[in-house]
Coordinates of C-alpha atoms in Angstrom, one line a residue:
X22 CA 119.5 96.5 78.5
X23 CA 118.5 92.7 76.8
X24 CA 114.3 93.5 77.0
X25 CA 113.8 88.9 77.9
X26 CA 116.4 89.6 81.0
X27 CA 114.8 92.5 82.4
X28 CA 110.8 91.0 81.7
X29 CA 112.1 89.0 85.5
X30 CA 111.5 91.3 87.1
X31 CA 108.0 92.5 85.2
X32 CA 106.4 89.1 86.8
X33 CA 107.7 89.7 90.8
X34 CA 105.6 86.3 92.8
X35 CA 105.9 85.1 96.4
X36 CA 106.6 81.8 97.9
X37 CA 104.1 82.3 100.6
X38 CA 101.1 81.9 99.1
X39 CA 98.1 83.5 100.2
X40 CA 96.6 79.1 101.7
X41 CA 99.3 78.9 103.1
X42 CA 99.8 79.8 106.8
X43 CA 102.7 82.6 107.4
X44 CA 104.2 81.6 111.5
X45 CA 106.8 84.7 109.7
X46 CA 108.1 86.1 113.4
X47 CA 108.3 89.5 111.4
X48 CA 105.5 89.3 109.6
X49 CA 102.6 87.4 111.9
X50 CA 101.2 90.9 113.0
X51 CA 102.3 93.4 109.7
X52 CA 99.8 90.9 107.7
X53 CA 97.6 94.3 106.0
X54 CA 93.9 94.0 107.2
X55 CA 91.6 94.0 103.7
X56 CA 91.5 97.5 104.9
X57 CA 95.2 97.9 104.1
X58 CA 95.0 96.0 100.7
X59 CA 92.4 98.8 99.3
X60 CA 94.4 101.4 100.6
X61 CA 98.0 99.6 98.5
X62 CA 95.8 99.7 95.3
X63 CA 94.1 103.8 96.7
X64 CA 97.5 104.7 97.6
X65 CA 100.6 102.9 95.8
X66 CA 101.4 105.2 93.5
X67 CA 104.3 107.6 94.2
X68 CA 103.4 110.4 96.6
X69 CA 99.4 109.7 95.9
X70 CA 99.7 111.1 99.5
X71 CA 100.1 114.0 98.5
X72 CA 97.4 114.4 95.7
X73 CA 95.5 117.9 99.4
X74 CA 98.6 118.5 101.0
X75 CA 97.7 122.4 101.4
X76 CA 101.1 122.9 104.7
X77 CA 103.7 120.8 102.8
X78 CA 103.6 118.7 105.5
X79 CA 102.6 115.0 105.9
X80 CA 101.8 115.5 109.1
X81 CA 99.2 118.3 108.0
X82 CA 97.5 116.9 105.3
X83 CA 93.0 117.0 106.2
X84 CA 92.3 114.9 103.1
X85 CA 92.8 111.7 103.7
X86 CA 92.8 112.5 107.2
X87 CA 96.0 112.9 108.3
X88 CA 96.5 115.1 110.1
X89 CA 93.3 114.0 112.8
X90 CA 95.5 110.2 112.2
X91 CA 98.1 111.1 114.2
X92 CA 96.3 112.9 116.9
X93 CA 94.2 109.9 117.8
X94 CA 97.8 107.7 117.3
X95 CA 98.9 109.9 119.7
X96 CA 96.2 109.0 122.5
X97 CA 96.7 104.8 121.5
X98 CA 100.1 105.5 121.9
X99 CA 100.1 106.9 125.7
X100 CA 102.2 110.6 124.2
X101 CA 101.8 113.6 123.8
X102 CA 102.5 113.7 120.3
X103 CA 103.2 111.3 116.9
X104 CA 104.9 111.5 114.3
X105 CA 105.4 108.6 111.7
X106 CA 108.1 107.7 110.5
X107 CA 110.3 105.0 107.9
X108 CA 110.5 102.3 110.6
X109 CA 111.3 101.9 114.3
X110 CA 115.0 101.8 113.2
X111 CA 114.8 105.8 111.7
X112 CA 112.7 107.0 115.7
X113 CA 115.8 104.8 117.4
X114 CA 118.5 106.5 115.3
X115 CA 116.7 110.4 115.3
X116 CA 116.6 109.9 119.2
X117 CA 120.1 109.1 120.1
X118 CA 120.8 111.6 116.9
X119 CA 119.0 114.5 118.5
X120 CA 119.8 113.9 122.3
X121 CA 122.8 112.2 122.1
X122 CA 126.4 113.9 121.4
X123 CA 129.9 111.8 120.7
X124 CA 131.3 110.1 122.5
X125 CA 127.9 110.1 125.2
X126 CA 127.9 106.6 127.2
X127 CA 124.0 105.4 126.0
X128 CA 122.6 102.3 128.1
X129 CA 120.6 99.9 126.0
X130 CA 119.6 96.0 126.8
X131 CA 121.3 93.7 126.2
X132 CA 118.8 91.6 124.0
X133 CA 118.1 95.6 122.0
X134 CA 117.7 94.8 118.4
X135 CA 120.9 95.5 116.0
X136 CA 119.7 98.8 115.0
X137 CA 120.0 100.6 118.4
X138 CA 123.5 99.1 117.9
X139 CA 124.0 101.1 114.7
X140 CA 121.8 104.2 115.6
X141 CA 124.5 104.4 118.1
X142 CA 127.4 103.8 116.0
X143 CA 125.9 105.7 113.1
X144 CA 125.9 108.9 115.3
X145 CA 129.4 108.0 117.2
X146 CA 127.2 106.9 120.4
X147 CA 128.5 104.8 122.5
X148 CA 126.8 101.6 124.5
X149 CA 126.6 100.4 127.7
X150 CA 125.0 96.7 128.2
X151 CA 123.1 95.6 130.8
X152 CA 123.3 92.4 131.0
X153 CA 120.5 88.8 130.9
X154 CA 121.0 85.4 133.1
X155 CA 122.1 83.9 129.4
X156 CA 120.7 80.1 128.4
X157 CA 117.6 78.8 128.6
X158 CA 115.5 81.9 130.5
X159 CA 118.0 85.2 128.8
X160 CA 115.7 87.5 131.3
X161 CA 117.4 90.7 131.8
X162 CA 118.1 92.1 135.5
X163 CA 116.4 95.5 135.4
X164 CA 117.1 96.1 138.6
X165 CA 120.8 97.0 136.7
X166 CA 120.0 99.3 135.3
X167 CA 120.3 101.9 138.5
X168 CA 124.2 99.5 138.7
X169 CA 124.5 101.3 134.8
X170 CA 123.4 104.4 135.2
X171 CA 126.4 105.1 138.1
X172 CA 128.6 103.6 135.6
X173 CA 128.5 105.8 133.2
X174 CA 128.5 109.1 135.8
X175 CA 132.1 107.5 137.9
X176 CA 133.1 107.2 134.2
X177 CA 132.4 110.3 132.1
X178 CA 130.8 112.6 134.9
X179 CA 127.5 113.0 133.3
X180 CA 124.6 110.6 133.4
X181 CA 123.8 109.0 130.0
X182 CA 122.2 111.5 128.6
X183 CA 119.0 108.7 128.0
X184 CA 119.0 104.8 128.5
X185 CA 116.8 103.0 125.6
X186 CA 113.8 99.8 127.0
X187 CA 112.9 97.2 124.3
X188 CA 109.4 95.9 125.4
X189 CA 110.0 92.4 123.8
X190 CA 112.9 91.1 122.5
X191 CA 113.1 89.3 118.9
X192 CA 114.8 87.2 119.9
X193 CA 113.2 85.1 122.5
X194 CA 109.4 87.4 122.9
X195 CA 110.8 88.7 126.6
X196 CA 108.6 90.6 127.5
X197 CA 109.8 93.4 130.0
X198 CA 108.4 95.3 133.0
X199 CA 109.4 98.9 131.7
X200 CA 107.9 100.4 135.3
X201 CA 111.0 99.1 137.1
X202 CA 113.0 100.9 134.6
X203 CA 111.3 103.7 134.9
X204 CA 111.1 104.1 138.2
X205 CA 114.9 104.3 138.2
X206 CA 115.1 106.7 134.8
X207 CA 112.4 109.4 137.6
X208 CA 115.6 108.8 139.7
X209 CA 118.2 109.9 138.6
X210 CA 116.3 113.2 135.5
X211 CA 117.2 110.3 132.4
X212 CA 114.7 110.1 130.0
X213 CA 113.2 107.0 129.2
X214 CA 113.0 105.2 125.2
X215 CA 111.3 102.0 124.4
X216 CA 110.9 100.2 121.9
X217 CA 107.8 99.2 121.1
X218 CA 108.2 97.5 117.7
X219 CA 106.9 93.5 118.1
X220 CA 104.0 95.1 121.2
X221 CA 102.8 98.9 120.1
X222 CA 100.3 97.3 117.6
X223 CA 99.7 93.7 119.5
X224 CA 99.3 94.1 122.5
X225 CA 98.5 96.9 124.8
X226 CA 100.7 99.6 126.2
X227 CA 100.5 103.6 126.3
X228 CA 104.1 105.1 127.3
X229 CA 103.3 107.7 129.9
X230 CA 101.3 105.8 131.9
X231 CA 104.4 102.8 132.3
X232 CA 106.4 106.5 132.2
X233 CA 107.8 106.1 129.1
X234 CA 109.9 109.7 127.5
X235 CA 109.9 108.0 123.6
X236 CA 108.0 105.5 122.8
X237 CA 108.5 103.2 119.4
X238 CA 106.2 101.1 116.9
X239 CA 106.7 100.0 113.7
X240 CA 103.9 99.6 111.9
X241 CA 105.4 96.7 109.1
X242 CA 106.2 94.3 112.4
X243 CA 103.1 95.1 114.9
X244 CA 100.3 97.4 112.3
X245 CA 99.7 95.9 110.3
X246 CA 101.0 97.5 107.6
X247 CA 102.8 97.9 104.4
X248 CA 106.5 98.9 105.0
X249 CA 108.1 100.7 105.3
X250 CA 107.0 103.2 108.4
X251 CA 107.3 103.1 112.1
X252 CA 105.9 105.6 114.3
X253 CA 108.2 107.7 117.3
X254 CA 105.8 108.9 120.8
X255 CA 106.6 111.4 122.9
X256 CA 106.1 113.8 126.2
X257 CA 105.5 117.9 125.8
X258 CA 109.1 118.6 126.6
X259 CA 110.6 116.9 124.0
X260 CA 108.1 118.0 121.8
X261 CA 109.9 120.7 119.6
X262 CA 113.1 119.5 119.8
X263 CA 112.2 116.3 118.9
X264 CA 110.1 117.9 116.8
X265 CA 112.8 121.0 114.9
X266 CA 110.8 123.0 112.1
X267 CA 114.1 124.6 109.9
X268 CA 116.1 127.9 110.4
X269 CA 118.5 127.4 107.4
X270 CA 118.6 130.3 104.2
X271 CA 119.9 130.5 100.8
X272 CA 122.8 132.8 102.1
X273 CA 121.9 134.0 97.7
X274 CA 118.6 133.0 97.6
X275 CA 117.0 133.4 101.3
X276 CA 115.5 129.6 100.4
X277 CA 113.7 129.0 103.6
X278 CA 111.2 125.7 104.4
X279 CA 109.8 126.5 108.1
X280 CA 106.9 124.1 108.2
X281 CA 109.8 122.0 107.8
X282 CA 110.4 119.5 110.2
X283 CA 113.9 118.8 109.3
X284 CA 115.5 115.7 111.4
X285 CA 111.9 113.6 109.4
X286 CA 113.8 115.4 106.2
X287 CA 110.8 117.8 106.0
X288 CA 108.1 114.9 106.0
X289 CA 108.8 111.2 106.9
X290 CA 109.2 108.9 103.7
X291 CA 106.7 106.8 104.0
X292 CA 103.9 108.1 101.6
X293 CA 101.7 106.5 99.7
X294 CA 101.6 103.0 100.5
X295 CA 102.9 102.7 103.9
X296 CA 100.7 105.8 105.8
X297 CA 96.9 104.8 103.8
X298 CA 97.9 101.1 104.8
X299 CA 98.4 101.8 108.7
X300 CA 95.8 104.0 108.9
X301 CA 93.8 102.2 107.0
X302 CA 93.8 98.7 109.4
X303 CA 94.8 101.2 113.0
X304 CA 90.7 101.2 113.6
X305 CA 91.4 96.8 114.1
X306 CA 94.5 97.3 115.7
X307 CA 93.1 99.6 118.6
X308 CA 90.2 96.0 118.7
X309 CA 93.5 93.9 117.9
X310 CA 95.4 95.4 121.6
X311 CA 92.2 95.2 124.3
X312 CA 93.3 92.8 127.2
X313 CA 90.8 90.5 126.6
X314 CA 92.0 89.9 122.7
X315 CA 95.5 89.2 123.7
X316 CA 94.7 87.3 126.7
X317 CA 93.5 85.0 123.9
X318 CA 96.9 85.3 121.5
X319 CA 98.5 83.9 124.9
X320 CA 96.8 80.9 125.6
X321 CA 97.1 80.3 121.6
X322 CA 101.1 79.9 122.1
X323 CA 101.0 78.4 125.7
X324 CA 99.0 76.2 123.8
X325 CA 101.4 75.9 121.0
X326 CA 104.1 75.4 123.3
X327 CA 103.0 73.2 125.1
X328 CA 102.5 70.7 122.0
X329 CA 105.6 71.5 120.2
X330 CA 107.9 70.9 123.8
X331 CA 105.8 67.3 123.4
X332 CA 107.4 67.2 120.4
X333 CA 111.4 65.2 122.2
X334 CA 113.7 68.0 123.1
X335 CA 112.4 71.3 121.5
X336 CA 111.9 73.5 124.3
X337 CA 110.9 77.6 123.9
X338 CA 113.5 79.4 125.4
X339 CA 112.8 82.6 127.0
X340 CA 111.0 83.4 130.1
X341 CA 107.4 80.9 131.5
X342 CA 105.1 81.0 130.9
X343 CA 105.4 82.8 127.3
X344 CA 104.0 86.6 127.8
X345 CA 104.7 87.4 123.7
X346 CA 103.5 85.3 121.1
X347 CA 106.9 86.1 119.5
X348 CA 108.7 82.2 120.4
X349 CA 111.9 80.9 120.2
X350 CA 112.9 77.5 120.1
X351 CA 115.3 75.0 120.7
X352 CA 115.1 71.7 118.7
X353 CA 117.8 69.1 118.4
X354 CA 115.8 66.7 117.6
X355 CA 114.9 68.0 114.5
X356 CA 118.7 69.0 114.1
X357 CA 119.7 65.2 114.5
X358 CA 117.6 64.7 112.0
X359 CA 119.0 66.8 109.5
X360 CA 122.0 65.1 109.8
X361 CA 120.8 62.3 107.7
X362 CA 118.4 63.6 105.7
X363 CA 119.1 64.1 102.1
X364 CA 117.5 67.5 102.0
X365 CA 120.2 68.3 105.2
X366 CA 118.4 71.5 107.3
X367 CA 116.1 72.4 104.4
X368 CA 114.0 69.1 104.6
X369 CA 111.7 71.5 107.9
X370 CA 111.5 74.3 104.9
X371 CA 110.4 71.6 102.6
X372 CA 108.2 69.7 105.0
X373 CA 106.3 72.9 106.0
X374 CA 105.8 74.9 102.9
X375 CA 104.2 71.3 100.9
X376 CA 101.7 71.1 104.4
X377 CA 101.1 74.9 103.6
X378 CA 103.0 76.2 106.0
X379 CA 105.1 79.3 106.1
X380 CA 107.4 81.5 108.1
X381 CA 110.9 79.1 109.1
X382 CA 114.0 80.6 107.3
X383 CA 114.9 77.9 104.7
X384 CA 117.3 75.9 106.8
X385 CA 116.9 76.4 110.0
X386 CA 116.5 72.5 112.0
X387 CA 119.1 73.5 114.7
X388 CA 117.0 75.8 116.1
X389 CA 114.5 78.6 115.2
X390 CA 111.6 82.0 115.8
X391 CA 108.3 82.3 114.7
X392 CA 105.1 83.8 115.6
X393 CA 101.7 83.0 115.8
X394 CA 100.2 86.1 116.2
X395 CA 97.1 85.5 113.9
X396 CA 96.7 82.2 114.1
X397 CA 92.6 81.5 114.8
X398 CA 92.6 79.0 117.1
X399 CA 92.3 75.7 114.1
X400 CA 95.6 76.9 112.6
X401 CA 97.5 76.9 115.7
X402 CA 96.4 73.5 115.9
X403 CA 96.7 72.6 113.0
X404 CA 100.7 73.6 112.8
X405 CA 100.9 72.4 115.6
X406 CA 100.1 69.1 114.3
X407 CA 102.2 69.3 110.7
X408 CA 105.7 70.1 113.6
X409 CA 104.3 66.5 114.7
X410 CA 104.1 64.8 111.5
X411 CA 107.3 66.1 110.8
X412 CA 108.4 63.8 113.4
X413 CA 106.5 61.4 113.9
X414 CA 108.4 60.7 109.5
X415 CA 111.7 62.0 111.1
X416 CA 111.4 59.2 113.5
X417 CA 111.3 61.5 116.5
X418 CA 109.0 61.1 119.3
X419 CA 106.0 62.5 120.4
X420 CA 105.6 62.8 123.9

């Protein structure tokens, strides 16, 4: 191949610079800590985490202290045992594969991440959705889980193998009360899977305390880790089934792999940067999820919403007052301005970039998502001010 053609791959850079304020909805809580950046350099090479792998399995490595780290992670999650996965989507897929059978119907919330649907599809499982109340709240009717379970039983003659609740949805940042669904699940003796991709690592949550049988987290979304990495925590009841070890034996060679957990491909593919950065950021993640620190994040997003809604016709969607830093705004006034602007829908993205604010999807002006997690008060005020400034520059009233 032509070396000149290949040269562009050697100097890849981001459009988001280090001095930008990043409000990207899926990046805000995944920004690496200083400790993680150091670990990234140390363990960036392929299988570097496996230098001292004596047992043949990632979760058993003691140098670096992955085995001990996962024990602490289980405590942090409030679950009995935990494994890393190649993202929260892999964790969800494993649960569908292991617990459900093809043709089963699983109850999920109608705001579930798209990978929940794909996990079902990949394993030939059907889903039935718990509805929400639509615009502008998009609030789930959590009590409807009981009816949906009954519907599945009436249709199939058996209970669903499990139900899924998204703790914080990825469109509106609505926080759902896990205990309400957990009580329903307990009454029916149906396992509860909680997708905590946007909560584990940013806000307080203990899986068993709220009634979860499975708790899923995302390292690169919410735990200051390099991707892809997630975690799956479960109770002692499910440990052997989910973390099953291999029993296959070669019919000619007699080869066996008795240590390997086959649902995780022997070892989950997170060796190197993902597991090293997750581990390096962990002390700060534990600290930042203390209630008083999360409360401060909520104060910031509520202030930010108030300032954004001073812009004419701008409205935050979802349940109010805000309980999470991920927010979607409906912005018809900014959209109307785009129709007259020479850069059309891209004017907002470019104006924000000019003011060193990144994270809004290019071309978005009618509505967009953002996440203020981890911003200082000065940064919160600056970003709000930038949006107001852009509005004024486009003849939009500030109240």
